[in-house]
Short mmCIF file of C-alpha atoms in Angstrom, two decimals:
data_model
loop_
_atom_site.label_atom_id
_atom_site.label_comp_id
_atom_site.label_asym_id
_atom_site.label_seq_id
_atom_site.Cartn_x
_atom_site.Cartn_y
_atom_site.Cartn_z
CA THR A 1 37.03 -11.04 -56.15
CA GLN A 2 36.45 -9.28 -52.85
CA GLN A 3 36.85 -11.62 -49.91
CA ALA A 4 34.17 -11.79 -47.28
CA PRO A 5 35.28 -10.37 -43.94
CA PRO A 6 36.29 -12.99 -41.41
CA ARG A 7 33.48 -14.17 -39.18
CA GLN A 8 33.56 -12.75 -35.70
CA PRO A 9 33.15 -15.27 -32.91
CA LYS A 10 29.89 -14.92 -31.06
CA MET A 11 30.37 -13.67 -27.52
CA MET A 12 28.54 -15.79 -24.99
CA ARG A 13 27.56 -14.23 -21.69
CA PHE A 14 28.44 -16.64 -18.92
CA PRO A 15 29.28 -15.86 -15.33
CA THR A 16 33.02 -16.33 -14.84
CA ALA A 17 32.63 -19.49 -12.80
CA ALA A 18 30.25 -21.08 -15.27
CA ALA A 19 32.53 -20.20 -18.18
CA THR A 20 35.52 -21.75 -16.43
CA ARG A 21 33.62 -24.91 -15.64
CA ALA A 22 32.30 -25.19 -19.19
CA ALA A 23 35.70 -24.63 -20.80
CA ALA A 24 37.46 -27.04 -18.48
CA PHE A 25 34.82 -29.71 -18.96
CA VAL A 26 35.03 -29.52 -22.75
CA ALA A 27 38.82 -29.52 -22.73
CA THR A 28 39.25 -32.47 -20.40
CA ARG A 29 36.54 -34.53 -22.09
CA SER A 30 37.91 -33.87 -25.57
CA THR A 31 41.46 -35.11 -25.03
CA ASN A 32 42.98 -38.50 -24.31
CA ASN A 33 46.34 -36.92 -23.55
CA PRO A 34 47.36 -38.11 -20.07
CA ALA A 35 49.81 -35.19 -19.85
CA ALA A 36 47.05 -32.57 -19.88
CA SER A 37 48.21 -29.62 -17.85
CA SER A 38 47.60 -29.63 -14.11
CA ALA A 39 46.17 -26.13 -14.45
CA LEU A 40 43.52 -27.40 -16.85
CA ARG A 41 42.69 -30.28 -14.54
CA PHE A 42 42.39 -27.87 -11.65
CA SER A 43 40.00 -25.71 -13.69
CA ALA A 44 37.88 -28.75 -14.38
CA LEU A 45 37.65 -29.58 -10.70
CA ARG A 46 37.48 -26.11 -9.10
CA ALA A 47 33.68 -26.12 -9.25
CA MET A 48 33.67 -28.65 -6.46
CA SER A 49 35.59 -27.91 -3.25
CA ALA A 50 37.03 -30.74 -1.20
CA ALA A 51 33.85 -31.00 0.84
CA ALA A 52 31.54 -29.58 -1.79
CA PRO A 53 27.87 -30.05 -0.95
CA GLY A 54 26.85 -30.20 -4.60
CA PRO A 55 27.01 -28.31 -7.90
CA LYS A 56 27.31 -24.55 -7.75
CA PRO A 57 24.69 -22.24 -9.27
CA GLU A 58 25.15 -21.78 -13.01
CA ASN A 59 24.65 -18.06 -12.47
CA ILE A 60 26.01 -16.73 -9.20
CA GLU A 61 24.55 -13.20 -9.40
CA PHE A 62 22.16 -12.56 -6.51
CA SER A 63 22.52 -8.78 -6.16
CA SER A 64 19.47 -6.80 -5.01
CA GLY A 65 20.23 -3.98 -7.39
CA PRO A 66 21.22 -3.71 -10.09
CA CYS A 67 19.88 -7.21 -10.40
CA LYS A 68 20.70 -10.20 -12.57
CA LYS A 69 19.99 -9.88 -16.27
CA ARG A 70 17.28 -12.05 -17.76
CA PRO A 71 18.11 -15.64 -18.77
CA GLY A 72 19.70 -15.72 -22.21
CA TYR A 73 20.55 -12.02 -22.16
CA ASP A 74 22.91 -10.83 -24.90
CA VAL A 75 23.74 -7.15 -25.14
CA ALA A 76 24.52 -7.62 -28.83
CA ALA A 77 20.88 -8.52 -29.45
CA LEU A 78 19.61 -5.08 -28.41
CA ASP A 79 18.15 -2.81 -31.09
CA GLN A 80 21.05 -0.48 -31.88
CA ARG A 81 19.28 1.92 -34.25
CA VAL A 82 18.91 4.52 -31.52
CA LEU A 83 22.54 4.49 -30.43
CA GLY A 84 24.13 7.79 -31.34
CA ARG A 85 20.74 9.30 -32.11
CA SER A 86 18.93 12.07 -30.26
CA HIS A 87 16.21 11.04 -27.85
CA ARG A 88 14.21 13.83 -29.54
CA SER A 89 14.61 12.22 -32.97
CA LYS A 90 11.67 10.42 -34.54
CA ILE A 91 13.05 6.98 -33.69
CA GLY A 92 14.14 8.13 -30.23
CA LYS A 93 10.66 9.34 -29.36
CA GLU A 94 9.11 6.23 -30.86
CA ARG A 95 11.22 3.89 -28.73
CA LEU A 96 10.57 5.85 -25.55
CA ALA A 97 6.84 5.89 -26.29
CA PHE A 98 6.96 2.15 -27.02
CA ALA A 99 8.65 1.45 -23.68
CA ILE A 100 5.86 3.41 -21.95
CA SER A 101 3.02 1.70 -23.81
CA GLU A 102 4.46 -1.77 -23.21
CA THR A 103 4.89 -0.96 -19.53
CA LYS A 104 1.22 0.01 -19.26
CA ARG A 105 0.09 -3.08 -21.15
CA LEU A 106 2.17 -5.62 -19.25
CA LEU A 107 1.53 -4.13 -15.81
CA GLY A 108 -2.19 -3.73 -16.49
CA VAL A 109 -2.06 -0.02 -15.66
CA PRO A 110 -5.54 1.52 -16.15
CA ASP A 111 -6.05 3.47 -19.37
CA ASP A 112 -6.61 6.75 -17.54
CA TYR A 113 -3.35 6.45 -15.58
CA LEU A 114 -0.13 7.95 -16.93
CA VAL A 115 3.32 6.38 -17.11
CA GLY A 116 6.51 8.40 -17.52
CA ILE A 117 10.25 7.74 -17.61
CA VAL A 118 12.07 10.10 -15.24
CA PRO A 119 15.64 10.70 -14.01
CA ALA A 120 17.55 9.17 -11.10
CA SER A 121 16.07 5.71 -10.66
CA ASP A 122 13.28 5.00 -8.18
CA THR A 123 14.79 7.49 -5.74
CA GLY A 124 14.41 10.31 -8.24
CA ALA A 125 10.88 9.27 -9.12
CA TYR A 126 9.73 9.10 -5.50
CA GLU A 127 11.41 12.36 -4.50
CA MET A 128 9.83 14.01 -7.52
CA ALA A 129 6.41 12.88 -6.33
CA MET A 130 7.00 14.03 -2.75
CA TRP A 131 8.28 17.46 -3.71
CA ASN A 132 5.38 18.08 -6.08
CA VAL A 133 2.34 16.91 -4.13
CA LEU A 134 3.01 16.79 -0.38
CA GLY A 135 1.88 19.65 1.81
CA ALA A 136 -1.72 19.91 0.67
CA ARG A 137 -2.92 17.58 3.44
CA ASP A 138 -1.65 15.95 6.60
CA VAL A 139 0.63 13.01 5.84
CA ASP A 140 0.96 9.47 7.20
CA VAL A 141 4.45 8.11 6.52
CA CYS A 142 4.77 4.35 6.95
CA HIS A 143 8.23 2.81 7.15
CA TRP A 144 9.83 -0.41 8.34
CA GLU A 145 13.20 -0.36 6.60
CA SER A 146 15.86 2.09 5.43
CA PHE A 147 14.30 3.55 2.27
CA GLY A 148 10.93 4.25 3.83
CA LYS A 149 12.75 5.79 6.77
CA GLY A 150 14.57 7.99 4.26
CA TRP A 151 11.29 9.26 2.82
CA PHE A 152 10.18 10.16 6.34
CA ALA A 153 13.42 12.02 7.03
CA ASP A 154 13.11 13.96 3.79
CA ALA A 155 9.51 14.91 4.57
CA ILE A 156 10.44 16.50 7.87
CA SER A 157 14.04 17.64 7.36
CA HIS A 158 14.13 18.83 3.75
CA LEU A 159 10.52 19.52 2.82
CA LYS A 160 9.95 20.71 6.41
CA LEU A 161 6.32 19.64 6.19
CA ARG A 162 5.84 19.85 9.94
CA ASP A 163 5.90 23.63 9.52
CA THR A 164 2.59 23.49 7.65
CA VAL A 165 0.87 20.11 8.15
CA THR A 166 0.82 17.21 10.58
CA ILE A 167 3.18 14.32 9.85
CA ASN A 168 2.24 10.99 11.45
CA GLU A 169 4.88 8.29 11.62
CA HIS A 170 3.84 4.61 11.48
CA THR A 171 6.89 2.44 11.97
CA ALA A 172 8.10 -1.02 12.93
CA ASP A 173 11.43 -2.73 13.43
CA TYR A 174 13.15 -4.64 10.64
CA GLY A 175 11.25 -7.86 10.07
CA ASP A 176 7.86 -6.46 11.07
CA LEU A 177 5.12 -4.42 9.43
CA PRO A 178 3.51 -1.49 11.27
CA ASP A 179 -0.24 -1.42 11.91
CA LEU A 180 -1.21 0.18 8.61
CA SER A 181 -4.88 0.23 9.58
CA LYS A 182 -4.03 3.25 11.72
CA THR A 183 -3.48 5.40 8.63
CA ASN A 184 -6.10 8.06 7.95
CA PRO A 185 -7.86 8.04 4.54
CA ASP A 186 -8.17 11.83 4.77
CA ASN A 187 -4.37 12.08 4.74
CA ASP A 188 -1.76 11.48 2.09
CA ILE A 189 -0.11 8.11 2.74
CA CYS A 190 3.54 7.40 1.89
CA PHE A 191 4.63 3.76 2.00
CA THR A 192 6.93 1.17 0.50
CA PHE A 193 5.20 -1.77 -1.18
CA ASN A 194 8.15 -4.09 -0.63
CA GLY A 195 10.94 -3.28 1.80
CA THR A 196 14.02 -4.14 -0.23
CA THR A 197 16.34 -3.97 2.78
CA SER A 198 14.15 -5.91 5.22
CA GLY A 199 12.34 -8.42 3.02
CA VAL A 200 8.94 -7.30 4.37
CA ARG A 201 6.12 -6.35 1.99
CA VAL A 202 2.57 -5.09 2.46
CA LYS A 203 -0.15 -7.72 2.42
CA GLU A 204 -1.77 -8.67 -0.86
CA GLY A 205 -4.38 -6.18 -2.02
CA CYS A 206 -3.38 -3.23 0.20
CA ASP A 207 -6.68 -3.44 2.05
CA PHE A 208 -5.55 -0.79 4.52
CA ILE A 209 -6.13 1.81 1.78
CA SER A 210 -9.70 3.10 1.60
CA ASP A 211 -11.54 3.12 -1.72
CA ASP A 212 -13.13 6.46 -0.85
CA ARG A 213 -9.97 8.12 0.48
CA LYS A 214 -9.52 11.86 0.20
CA GLY A 215 -5.74 11.82 0.37
CA LEU A 216 -3.28 10.43 -2.16
CA THR A 217 -1.24 7.27 -1.78
CA LEU A 218 2.44 7.49 -2.72
CA CYS A 219 3.84 3.99 -3.22
CA ASP A 220 7.51 3.13 -3.63
CA ALA A 221 7.23 -0.16 -5.52
CA THR A 222 10.76 -0.46 -6.84
CA SER A 223 11.30 -4.11 -5.89
CA ALA A 224 7.64 -5.08 -6.28
CA CYS A 225 6.53 -4.04 -9.77
CA PHE A 226 6.48 -7.02 -12.17
CA ALA A 227 6.94 -9.55 -9.32
CA MET A 228 3.86 -8.75 -7.19
CA ASN A 229 0.26 -7.89 -7.96
CA MET A 230 -0.19 -4.11 -7.98
CA PRO A 231 -3.72 -3.04 -6.90
CA TRP A 232 -3.84 0.04 -9.11
CA ASP A 233 -7.17 1.27 -7.74
CA LYS A 234 -5.42 1.73 -4.38
CA LEU A 235 -2.36 3.49 -5.80
CA ASP A 236 -2.31 7.14 -6.86
CA ILE A 237 1.40 7.63 -7.37
CA THR A 238 3.64 4.62 -7.93
CA THR A 239 7.37 4.57 -8.60
CA TYR A 240 9.87 1.88 -9.50
CA SER A 241 13.16 1.30 -11.27
CA TRP A 242 13.58 -1.21 -14.05
CA GLN A 243 16.96 -2.28 -12.60
CA LYS A 244 15.18 -4.46 -10.03
CA VAL A 245 12.72 -7.17 -11.06
CA LEU A 246 13.50 -6.90 -14.79
CA GLY A 247 17.28 -6.76 -14.36
CA GLY A 248 17.59 -3.51 -16.29
CA GLU A 249 20.29 -0.88 -16.03
CA GLY A 250 20.36 1.78 -13.31
CA GLY A 251 19.77 5.51 -13.58
CA HIS A 252 16.14 5.72 -14.72
CA GLY A 253 12.89 5.73 -12.77
CA VAL A 254 9.29 5.12 -13.76
CA LEU A 255 6.45 7.28 -12.43
CA VAL A 256 2.82 6.13 -12.60
CA LEU A 257 0.08 8.70 -11.91
CA SER A 258 -3.65 8.22 -11.31
CA PRO A 259 -6.18 10.88 -12.38
CA ARG A 260 -6.40 11.96 -8.73
CA ALA A 261 -2.65 12.54 -8.70
CA VAL A 262 -2.87 14.65 -11.84
CA GLU A 263 -5.65 16.68 -10.24
CA ARG A 264 -3.41 17.37 -7.24
CA LEU A 265 -0.52 18.41 -9.47
CA GLU A 266 -2.70 20.90 -11.33
CA SER A 267 -4.46 22.31 -8.27
CA PHE A 268 -1.69 22.51 -5.67
CA THR A 269 1.49 24.58 -5.83
CA PRO A 270 3.62 24.34 -2.68
CA GLU A 271 4.59 27.72 -1.28
CA ASN A 272 8.27 28.62 -0.97
CA ARG A 273 9.35 25.31 -2.51
CA PRO A 274 11.54 25.86 -5.55
CA LEU A 275 11.78 22.75 -7.74
CA PRO A 276 14.88 21.83 -9.74
CA LYS A 277 14.25 21.27 -13.44
CA ILE A 278 14.40 17.48 -13.19
CA PHE A 279 11.55 17.54 -10.63
CA ARG A 280 9.12 19.70 -12.58
CA LEU A 281 5.96 17.87 -13.68
CA THR A 282 3.85 20.90 -14.59
CA LYS A 283 4.08 23.92 -16.85
CA LYS A 284 2.02 27.01 -16.09
CA GLY A 285 -0.22 25.05 -13.73
CA LYS A 286 -0.88 22.17 -16.14
CA LEU A 287 0.63 18.73 -16.27
CA ASP A 288 3.56 18.45 -18.66
CA ALA A 289 1.87 15.72 -20.69
CA GLY A 290 4.88 15.21 -22.95
CA ILE A 291 6.75 13.43 -20.14
CA PHE A 292 4.16 10.66 -20.32
CA LYS A 293 4.52 10.29 -24.08
CA GLY A 294 8.29 9.86 -24.11
CA ALA A 295 9.47 13.50 -24.06
CA THR A 296 11.73 12.96 -21.06
CA ILE A 297 12.74 15.87 -18.82
CA ASN A 298 16.43 15.30 -19.51
CA THR A 299 18.52 13.05 -21.73
CA PRO A 300 18.00 9.34 -21.03
CA SER A 301 20.38 6.55 -21.94
CA MET A 302 18.85 5.10 -25.08
CA LEU A 303 20.95 1.97 -24.54
CA ALA A 304 19.31 1.54 -21.12
CA VAL A 305 15.90 2.10 -22.72
CA GLU A 306 16.57 -0.62 -25.30
CA ASP A 307 17.77 -2.88 -22.50
CA TYR A 308 14.44 -2.26 -20.72
CA ILE A 309 12.46 -2.99 -23.89
CA ASP A 310 14.40 -6.25 -24.23
CA ALA A 311 13.39 -7.20 -20.68
CA LEU A 312 9.76 -6.31 -21.37
CA THR A 313 9.82 -8.47 -24.51
CA TRP A 314 11.24 -11.38 -22.52
CA ALA A 315 8.58 -10.94 -19.84
CA ASP A 316 5.86 -10.92 -22.49
CA SER A 317 7.24 -14.09 -24.05
CA LEU A 318 6.88 -15.92 -20.74
CA GLY A 319 3.26 -14.90 -20.27
CA GLY A 320 3.61 -11.46 -18.72
CA VAL A 321 3.40 -10.46 -15.08
CA PRO A 322 1.65 -13.66 -13.86
CA ALA A 323 4.61 -15.69 -15.13
CA LEU A 324 7.09 -13.30 -13.52
CA ILE A 325 5.25 -13.50 -10.21
CA LYS A 326 5.35 -17.30 -10.36
CA ARG A 327 9.09 -17.32 -11.01
CA ALA A 328 9.76 -15.16 -7.95
CA GLU A 329 7.38 -17.16 -5.76
CA ASP A 330 8.96 -20.43 -6.91
CA ASN A 331 12.34 -19.04 -5.85
CA LEU A 332 10.97 -18.02 -2.45
CA ALA A 333 9.46 -21.49 -2.01
CA VAL A 334 12.91 -23.05 -2.39
CA VAL A 335 14.33 -20.80 0.32
CA ASP A 336 11.28 -21.36 2.54
CA LYS A 337 11.72 -25.14 2.36
CA PHE A 338 15.41 -24.88 3.15
CA VAL A 339 14.84 -22.55 6.10
CA GLY A 340 12.15 -24.86 7.44
CA GLU A 341 14.61 -27.74 7.40
CA ASN A 342 17.44 -25.70 8.97
CA SER A 343 15.66 -23.33 11.33
CA SER A 344 18.10 -24.02 14.16
CA TRP A 345 20.63 -21.69 12.49
CA ILE A 346 18.86 -19.76 9.71
CA ASN A 347 15.54 -17.86 9.61
CA PHE A 348 13.69 -15.21 7.67
CA LEU A 349 14.08 -11.65 8.90
CA ALA A 350 10.40 -11.20 7.94
CA LYS A 351 8.46 -12.92 10.72
CA ASP A 352 4.99 -13.14 9.09
CA PRO A 353 4.78 -15.39 6.00
CA GLU A 354 2.01 -13.13 4.63
CA THR A 355 4.39 -10.18 4.50
CA ARG A 356 7.46 -12.10 3.34
CA SER A 357 9.02 -10.72 0.16
CA ALA A 358 9.50 -13.01 -2.82
CA THR A 359 12.17 -10.75 -4.31
CA SER A 360 14.48 -9.35 -1.62
CA VAL A 361 14.77 -12.37 0.65
CA CYS A 362 16.51 -11.43 3.91
CA LEU A 363 17.79 -14.12 6.25
CA THR A 364 19.25 -14.05 9.75
CA LEU A 365 21.92 -16.56 10.81
CA ASP A 366 23.15 -17.90 14.11
CA LEU A 367 26.41 -15.99 13.56
CA THR A 368 27.93 -12.74 14.71
CA ALA A 369 28.00 -9.76 12.36
CA ASP A 370 31.67 -10.40 11.56
CA GLN A 371 30.99 -14.09 10.94
CA ILE A 372 28.19 -13.20 8.52
CA LYS A 373 30.62 -10.96 6.64
CA ALA A 374 33.06 -13.87 6.54
CA LEU A 375 30.34 -16.18 5.19
CA VAL A 376 29.47 -13.69 2.45
CA ALA A 377 33.16 -13.30 1.55
CA LEU A 378 33.65 -17.08 1.51
CA LEU A 379 30.78 -17.68 -0.91
CA ASP A 380 32.13 -14.88 -3.10
CA LYS A 381 35.65 -16.37 -3.04
CA GLU A 382 34.27 -19.82 -3.87
CA GLN A 383 32.32 -18.29 -6.77
CA VAL A 384 29.02 -19.56 -5.39
CA ALA A 385 27.12 -16.33 -4.73
CA LEU A 386 27.89 -12.66 -5.30
CA ASP A 387 26.52 -9.61 -3.48
CA ILE A 388 24.43 -11.35 -0.82
CA GLY A 389 25.45 -9.24 2.16
CA GLY A 390 22.59 -7.64 4.06
CA TYR A 391 21.97 -3.93 3.63
CA ARG A 392 24.28 -1.73 5.71
CA ASP A 393 21.46 -0.35 7.89
CA ALA A 394 19.73 -3.71 8.38
CA PRO A 395 20.38 -6.13 11.26
CA PRO A 396 23.25 -8.56 10.55
CA SER A 397 21.87 -10.76 7.80
CA ILE A 398 22.22 -11.94 4.25
CA ARG A 399 20.01 -10.87 1.37
CA ILE A 400 19.40 -13.13 -1.62
CA TRP A 401 17.69 -11.61 -4.63
CA CYS A 402 15.03 -14.07 -5.78
CA GLY A 403 13.36 -11.85 -8.37
CA SER A 404 11.97 -13.03 -11.68
CA THR A 405 15.23 -13.06 -13.66
CA VAL A 406 16.81 -15.53 -11.23
CA GLU A 407 16.51 -19.20 -12.14
CA THR A 408 14.96 -21.46 -9.51
CA ALA A 409 17.64 -24.08 -10.17
CA ASP A 410 20.30 -21.56 -9.15
CA VAL A 411 18.50 -20.75 -5.91
CA ALA A 412 18.21 -24.48 -5.19
CA ALA A 413 21.91 -25.01 -5.92
CA LEU A 414 22.84 -22.18 -3.56
CA MET A 415 20.99 -23.57 -0.52
CA PRO A 416 23.37 -26.42 0.46
CA TRP A 417 26.29 -24.05 -0.02
CA LEU A 418 24.79 -21.75 2.62
CA LYS A 419 24.96 -24.66 5.08
CA TRP A 420 28.51 -25.47 3.97
CA ALA A 421 29.64 -21.86 4.42
CA PHE A 422 27.85 -21.62 7.78
CA ASP A 423 29.66 -24.72 9.03
CA GLU A 424 33.01 -23.43 7.74
CA VAL A 425 32.61 -20.06 9.45
CA LYS A 426 31.06 -21.42 12.65
CA GLY A 427 33.83 -23.99 12.95
CA ASN A 428 36.52 -21.33 12.70
#
């Protein structure tokens, strides 16, 4: 009789600190042996420092990209039928098309808009849009943090648009939003919906965008899509990466086009602007419609696609985008309450509550830049919070990702540890 293969233990995905605490707790509670090893006892107690302010977060991942995986994530649960298969195979095309259709459904993208999966994350998607459509009209570039500033630099230094059209710059310092009402509806408008490196977003509804505009709007929404309401009637070209709010894997971008954007693509060909293959959205003057049905320009990671589908399924199970928005806003509310109670030493980088991001939450501290680095390193060493240093171009600050995959209980558990770390660093 053939024996059944031995059962493989199920791999559980815990953060290292949580796994250590869980293992130590079980071990120490399940033995009456007074000679239990000191190492085991130390593991049981390491979750609480000598002056610990409370329990540590169960999940200590607060990176702003790639971001924390969804609660309950298990890579083994992904559909593996496409692994090792061509993205041009029947099942490959079906899964890519399914990812696109689910994206449109969950985000409420209008039926006459197009959604495509493109190379190189949100950066690739936004650059693709810029290189294809800018130059037909004057351009208003709005920026208040590093990525928006990068789009402005590319417009003038690489696309050299000032040789042919007028480029207007609308800018503000980190923490503020420029006066967007000064944009011209006759111009193309480039802007970031949510400034990932400053924690400043546009106001709800994007009322600064005219309904009867002649120009196109190009919106970088990488840390906004799925966690903020997207006013699609105001947005002609929208880009994002699924590695942000949904906790997907990096390397792929999503491009959303309105009918007006398609019209521009088919009616405007920039002079003396060669496009690399991965930027080409048209063929012989017509939109390459296959891109928006799953026929990607180059080879995608089908594992990353399945990971994205898993995140979409999770989002749907919660109640879709409204539920994801609530999760992020609940997380922000925890931080807001804590800051309000401790404003003598910690504050939001974003000054106006109406423009305060619920995903990339940036905070200033009454510490020097080196002390802030020490605080970040201390919380990492203590296994309380990972990857919360402010962006390299931002003012000295910390940045806590509070997007929809982060549990509110973990944000709440982190708050007293911020005070503990501040006191430790300030005292030294």
